[in-house]
XYZ file of C-alpha atoms in Angstrom:
312
model
C -49.230 -51.275 56.303
C -45.845 -52.425 55.028
C -45.607 -55.954 53.653
C -43.851 -58.220 56.081
C -40.937 -60.425 55.057
C -43.097 -63.523 55.336
C -45.495 -62.173 52.745
C -42.900 -60.995 50.184
C -43.994 -62.279 46.825
C -43.482 -61.645 43.152
C -43.631 -57.978 42.425
C -43.943 -56.842 46.051
C -41.633 -54.520 47.945
C -39.871 -55.920 50.939
C -40.461 -53.874 54.033
C -37.129 -54.562 55.687
C -33.576 -54.959 54.518
C -33.323 -58.035 56.717
C -36.206 -59.942 55.129
C -34.741 -63.450 55.447
C -37.423 -65.217 53.395
C -36.820 -63.001 50.327
C -34.047 -63.752 47.879
C -31.703 -60.806 47.642
C -31.699 -57.438 49.456
C -34.830 -55.349 49.856
C -34.731 -51.734 48.709
C -33.869 -49.426 51.608
C -36.147 -46.675 52.846
C -35.856 -43.326 51.070
C -33.867 -41.770 53.896
C -31.187 -44.504 53.639
C -30.957 -44.785 49.857
C -27.730 -43.976 48.112
C -26.663 -44.852 44.521
C -23.836 -47.007 45.824
C -26.310 -49.269 47.588
C -27.080 -51.040 44.301
C -23.459 -52.042 43.937
C -24.033 -54.414 46.854
C -26.813 -56.287 45.034
C -25.639 -59.845 44.337
C -24.556 -60.567 40.781
C -27.510 -62.005 38.879
C -30.158 -60.525 41.184
C -31.385 -58.407 38.285
C -30.580 -61.162 35.730
C -30.362 -61.811 32.803
C -26.914 -60.373 32.096
C -28.273 -57.938 29.491
C -30.700 -56.358 31.978
C -30.430 -52.632 32.562
C -31.637 -50.355 35.326
C -34.197 -47.735 34.277
C -36.805 -45.317 35.683
C -35.848 -43.511 38.924
C -33.300 -46.235 39.750
C -31.234 -45.306 36.708
C -31.855 -41.614 37.332
C -30.284 -41.967 40.772
C -27.315 -43.887 39.407
C -26.811 -41.181 36.768
C -26.815 -38.535 39.456
C -29.943 -36.711 38.337
C -32.062 -34.561 40.563
C -35.368 -36.218 41.480
C -38.721 -35.013 42.916
C -39.999 -36.117 46.310
C -40.307 -39.896 46.077
C -42.465 -42.251 48.216
C -41.041 -43.675 51.375
C -40.148 -46.959 49.687
C -39.273 -47.212 46.005
C -38.733 -50.467 44.132
C -35.765 -51.220 41.909
C -36.654 -50.637 38.232
C -35.033 -52.827 35.599
C -35.673 -53.639 31.940
C -34.869 -56.718 29.886
C -35.118 -57.842 26.297
C -36.902 -61.103 25.603
C -39.046 -63.391 27.723
C -36.554 -64.104 30.527
C -37.047 -61.525 33.240
C -36.226 -61.400 36.984
C -39.086 -62.093 39.364
C -37.746 -60.803 42.637
C -39.237 -59.008 45.597
C -38.689 -55.301 45.244
C -38.018 -55.322 41.498
C -40.329 -53.972 38.798
C -39.205 -55.194 35.445
C -40.129 -53.808 32.015
C -39.545 -55.328 28.633
C -37.280 -53.625 26.131
C -39.439 -53.544 23.005
C -37.553 -50.742 21.227
C -33.928 -50.320 20.293
C -32.176 -48.080 22.780
C -29.718 -45.489 21.421
C -27.097 -46.701 23.869
C -26.517 -48.433 27.211
C -24.777 -46.341 29.846
C -22.613 -47.571 32.710
C -22.971 -45.769 36.052
C -21.048 -46.914 39.172
C -20.213 -50.086 37.230
C -23.882 -50.924 36.595
C -25.727 -51.023 33.298
C -28.448 -48.403 32.917
C -30.751 -47.741 29.999
C -30.190 -44.819 27.683
C -31.135 -41.485 29.281
C -33.973 -40.810 26.848
C -35.464 -44.226 27.572
C -35.059 -43.629 31.314
C -37.126 -40.452 30.979
C -39.786 -42.272 28.972
C -40.068 -45.110 31.455
C -40.445 -42.560 34.250
C -43.108 -40.764 32.308
C -45.425 -43.802 32.720
C -45.754 -43.003 36.424
C -44.604 -39.411 37.083
C -46.150 -36.020 36.416
C -45.021 -33.128 34.267
C -43.308 -31.252 37.119
C -41.459 -34.415 38.230
C -40.209 -35.085 34.711
C -39.171 -31.438 34.212
C -36.891 -31.720 37.258
C -35.308 -34.888 35.824
C -35.010 -33.446 32.317
C -33.346 -30.261 33.633
C -30.780 -32.369 35.444
C -30.181 -34.615 32.395
C -29.665 -31.611 30.160
C -27.303 -29.981 32.648
C -25.252 -33.231 32.799
C -25.193 -33.491 28.987
C -26.896 -36.885 29.067
C -29.610 -36.099 26.523
C -29.546 -34.408 23.080
C -32.373 -32.626 21.344
C -32.236 -34.860 18.232
C -32.771 -38.044 20.231
C -35.645 -36.466 22.170
C -37.367 -35.353 18.997
C -37.578 -38.915 17.666
C -38.793 -40.213 21.016
C -41.530 -37.736 21.821
C -42.805 -37.948 18.311
C -43.772 -41.577 18.815
C -46.966 -42.964 20.293
C -45.372 -44.947 23.073
C -46.808 -44.780 26.654
C -45.683 -41.672 28.474
C -44.750 -39.569 25.426
C -47.524 -37.044 25.923
C -46.567 -35.998 29.452
C -42.855 -36.178 28.609
C -43.403 -33.928 25.594
C -44.987 -31.313 27.845
C -42.159 -31.572 30.347
C -39.452 -31.215 27.732
C -41.135 -28.087 26.326
C -40.277 -26.400 29.630
C -36.953 -28.084 30.457
C -33.844 -25.919 30.933
C -30.448 -27.312 31.765
C -29.398 -24.152 33.611
C -31.362 -25.146 36.713
C -29.028 -26.224 39.563
C -31.591 -27.816 41.924
C -35.152 -29.128 41.967
C -36.173 -26.008 43.848
C -34.894 -23.801 41.034
C -36.820 -25.855 38.505
C -40.048 -25.529 40.565
C -39.517 -21.745 40.976
C -38.950 -21.283 37.234
C -42.045 -23.307 36.314
C -44.086 -21.435 38.942
C -43.211 -18.201 37.135
C -43.980 -19.744 33.764
C -47.436 -20.755 34.868
C -48.016 -17.323 36.396
C -46.998 -15.836 33.054
C -44.025 -14.019 34.481
C -41.160 -14.192 31.902
C -37.727 -14.848 33.510
C -34.177 -15.691 32.547
C -32.347 -18.354 34.634
C -28.845 -18.071 36.021
C -28.128 -14.456 35.088
C -24.815 -12.801 35.930
C -25.454 -9.433 37.598
C -23.116 -6.436 37.309
C -23.169 -2.905 38.721
C -22.874 0.271 36.624
C -19.082 -0.044 36.580
C -19.276 -3.571 35.204
C -18.201 -5.255 38.450
C -19.567 -8.753 38.845
C -22.021 -8.942 41.765
C -23.136 -12.532 41.584
C -25.409 -14.888 39.734
C -29.203 -14.865 40.144
C -31.450 -17.916 39.934
C -34.072 -15.967 38.058
C -34.201 -12.429 36.700
C -37.668 -11.125 35.774
C -37.386 -10.023 32.163
C -37.167 -6.303 31.669
C -36.791 -5.488 35.356
C -34.359 -5.487 38.272
C -36.396 -8.065 40.209
C -34.235 -11.041 41.252
C -36.094 -14.147 42.426
C -34.209 -16.999 44.091
C -34.947 -20.343 45.629
C -33.699 -20.505 49.228
C -33.162 -24.108 50.212
C -31.766 -25.480 53.445
C -28.213 -25.024 52.195
C -28.619 -21.273 52.443
C -29.487 -21.380 56.146
C -26.048 -22.396 57.367
C -24.149 -19.671 59.194
C -21.430 -19.189 56.546
C -23.798 -19.448 53.592
C -26.277 -17.100 55.212
C -23.579 -14.513 55.924
C -22.313 -14.677 52.358
C -25.864 -14.391 51.009
C -26.570 -11.298 53.075
C -23.360 -9.653 51.930
C -24.174 -10.411 48.332
C -27.785 -9.146 48.771
C -26.542 -5.830 50.091
C -24.400 -5.462 46.972
C -27.359 -6.213 44.777
C -29.532 -3.721 46.600
C -26.901 -0.991 46.199
C -26.844 -1.686 42.480
C -30.623 -1.312 42.210
C -31.647 -4.995 42.208
C -34.632 -6.183 44.287
C -34.146 -9.677 45.624
C -36.875 -11.985 46.800
C -36.297 -15.395 48.249
C -38.725 -18.353 48.070
C -38.899 -21.691 49.836
C -40.538 -24.979 48.970
C -43.454 -24.087 51.220
C -44.074 -20.875 49.254
C -44.429 -22.886 46.023
C -46.286 -25.950 47.269
C -48.162 -25.077 50.462
C -48.964 -21.369 49.908
C -48.904 -20.822 46.138
C -51.923 -18.474 46.175
C -50.312 -16.196 48.761
C -46.998 -16.214 46.845
C -48.766 -15.437 43.585
C -50.566 -12.471 45.098
C -47.254 -11.130 46.493
C -45.665 -11.376 43.054
C -48.619 -9.660 41.368
C -48.441 -6.770 43.823
C -44.669 -6.466 43.333
C -45.022 -6.412 39.574
C -47.962 -4.007 39.677
C -50.458 -6.213 37.896
C -53.914 -7.578 38.656
C -54.130 -10.939 40.362
C -55.742 -13.732 38.339
C -56.705 -16.809 40.378
C -56.862 -18.909 37.214
C -53.074 -18.869 37.038
C -52.890 -20.349 40.609
C -55.394 -23.020 39.638
C -53.238 -24.119 36.719
C -50.258 -24.414 39.084
C -52.308 -26.313 41.623
C -53.311 -28.861 38.978
C -49.663 -29.443 38.074
C -48.853 -30.013 41.761
C -51.758 -32.421 42.185
C -50.427 -34.530 39.297
C -46.879 -34.618 40.679
C -45.091 -36.502 43.512
C -45.063 -33.242 45.513
C -48.715 -34.135 46.254
C -49.125 -36.714 49.029
C -52.182 -38.141 47.267
C -50.236 -38.584 44.079
C -47.373 -40.269 45.902
C -49.818 -42.743 47.439
C -51.421 -43.390 44.113
C -48.063 -44.084 42.437
C -46.967 -46.315 45.296
C -50.188 -48.354 45.040
C -49.619 -48.708 41.328
C -46.104 -50.084 41.953
C -47.445 -52.532 44.554
C -50.014 -53.859 42.065
C -47.420 -54.550 39.322
C -47.002 -58.334 39.546
C -44.272 -58.899 36.961
C -42.721 -57.772 33.717
C -44.796 -55.318 31.736
């Protein structure tokens, strides 16, 4: 049950944007969230003036890709010192370490990208963080040297963030591509992302999401954007060119990776001519269960956010 406006208290999440008894606006539902919404927050709502946004709030402002989030997500802020906002819908952390820098996104102060990732690592799983790290790398927001110092510390979240960064790759262009690449990693299928394909005459045929190493097998993530009439027509024309050049293309959806991973793994094993090993699928399933792509995990994370009463 969503908390009503009359019961909005310190550290809770308002269930409606029109909650009249709560000071300031309540975070909108996931389907209505946009980065520019935060620019409508009254000045001082996330006071003091040196407060910064962090966690998935900062990630959204920075334009990073994100995993599937719960229906309602609080605003995440961080402050230095004892003075911290106690507002409905805000989870505030204390800045106990020096940040490399403070970024400005859409006119709002956000924590340094490396600190944003570490704050997120307190709640999110390895797959979730890999999606965010891929996007941060692609945008040029994080550098390897800064990450080395951070993940070498003993701060909360460093262990899971370290695992995520080991598999991060800034060439991914969408969360679906990140998931598809990590699915191949766990299944022990070596791939190269974003490969330019050419025919025997050197003519450029297109760019593949993943090319299985040492083969002509092209594996791609087919999201909703590929189902439009124009996009679908262009994809089919491109696929025919790849087939004529000897490339074998296979498309995968989110359901293949999350709902039917065992079936998908068996299809790949048959295509690659190797024996199926269920242990690989079990490793992938464990990663999913620890991520926000699992409904149980989303509920667990949401309950954790509801229980946070104030600055931590």
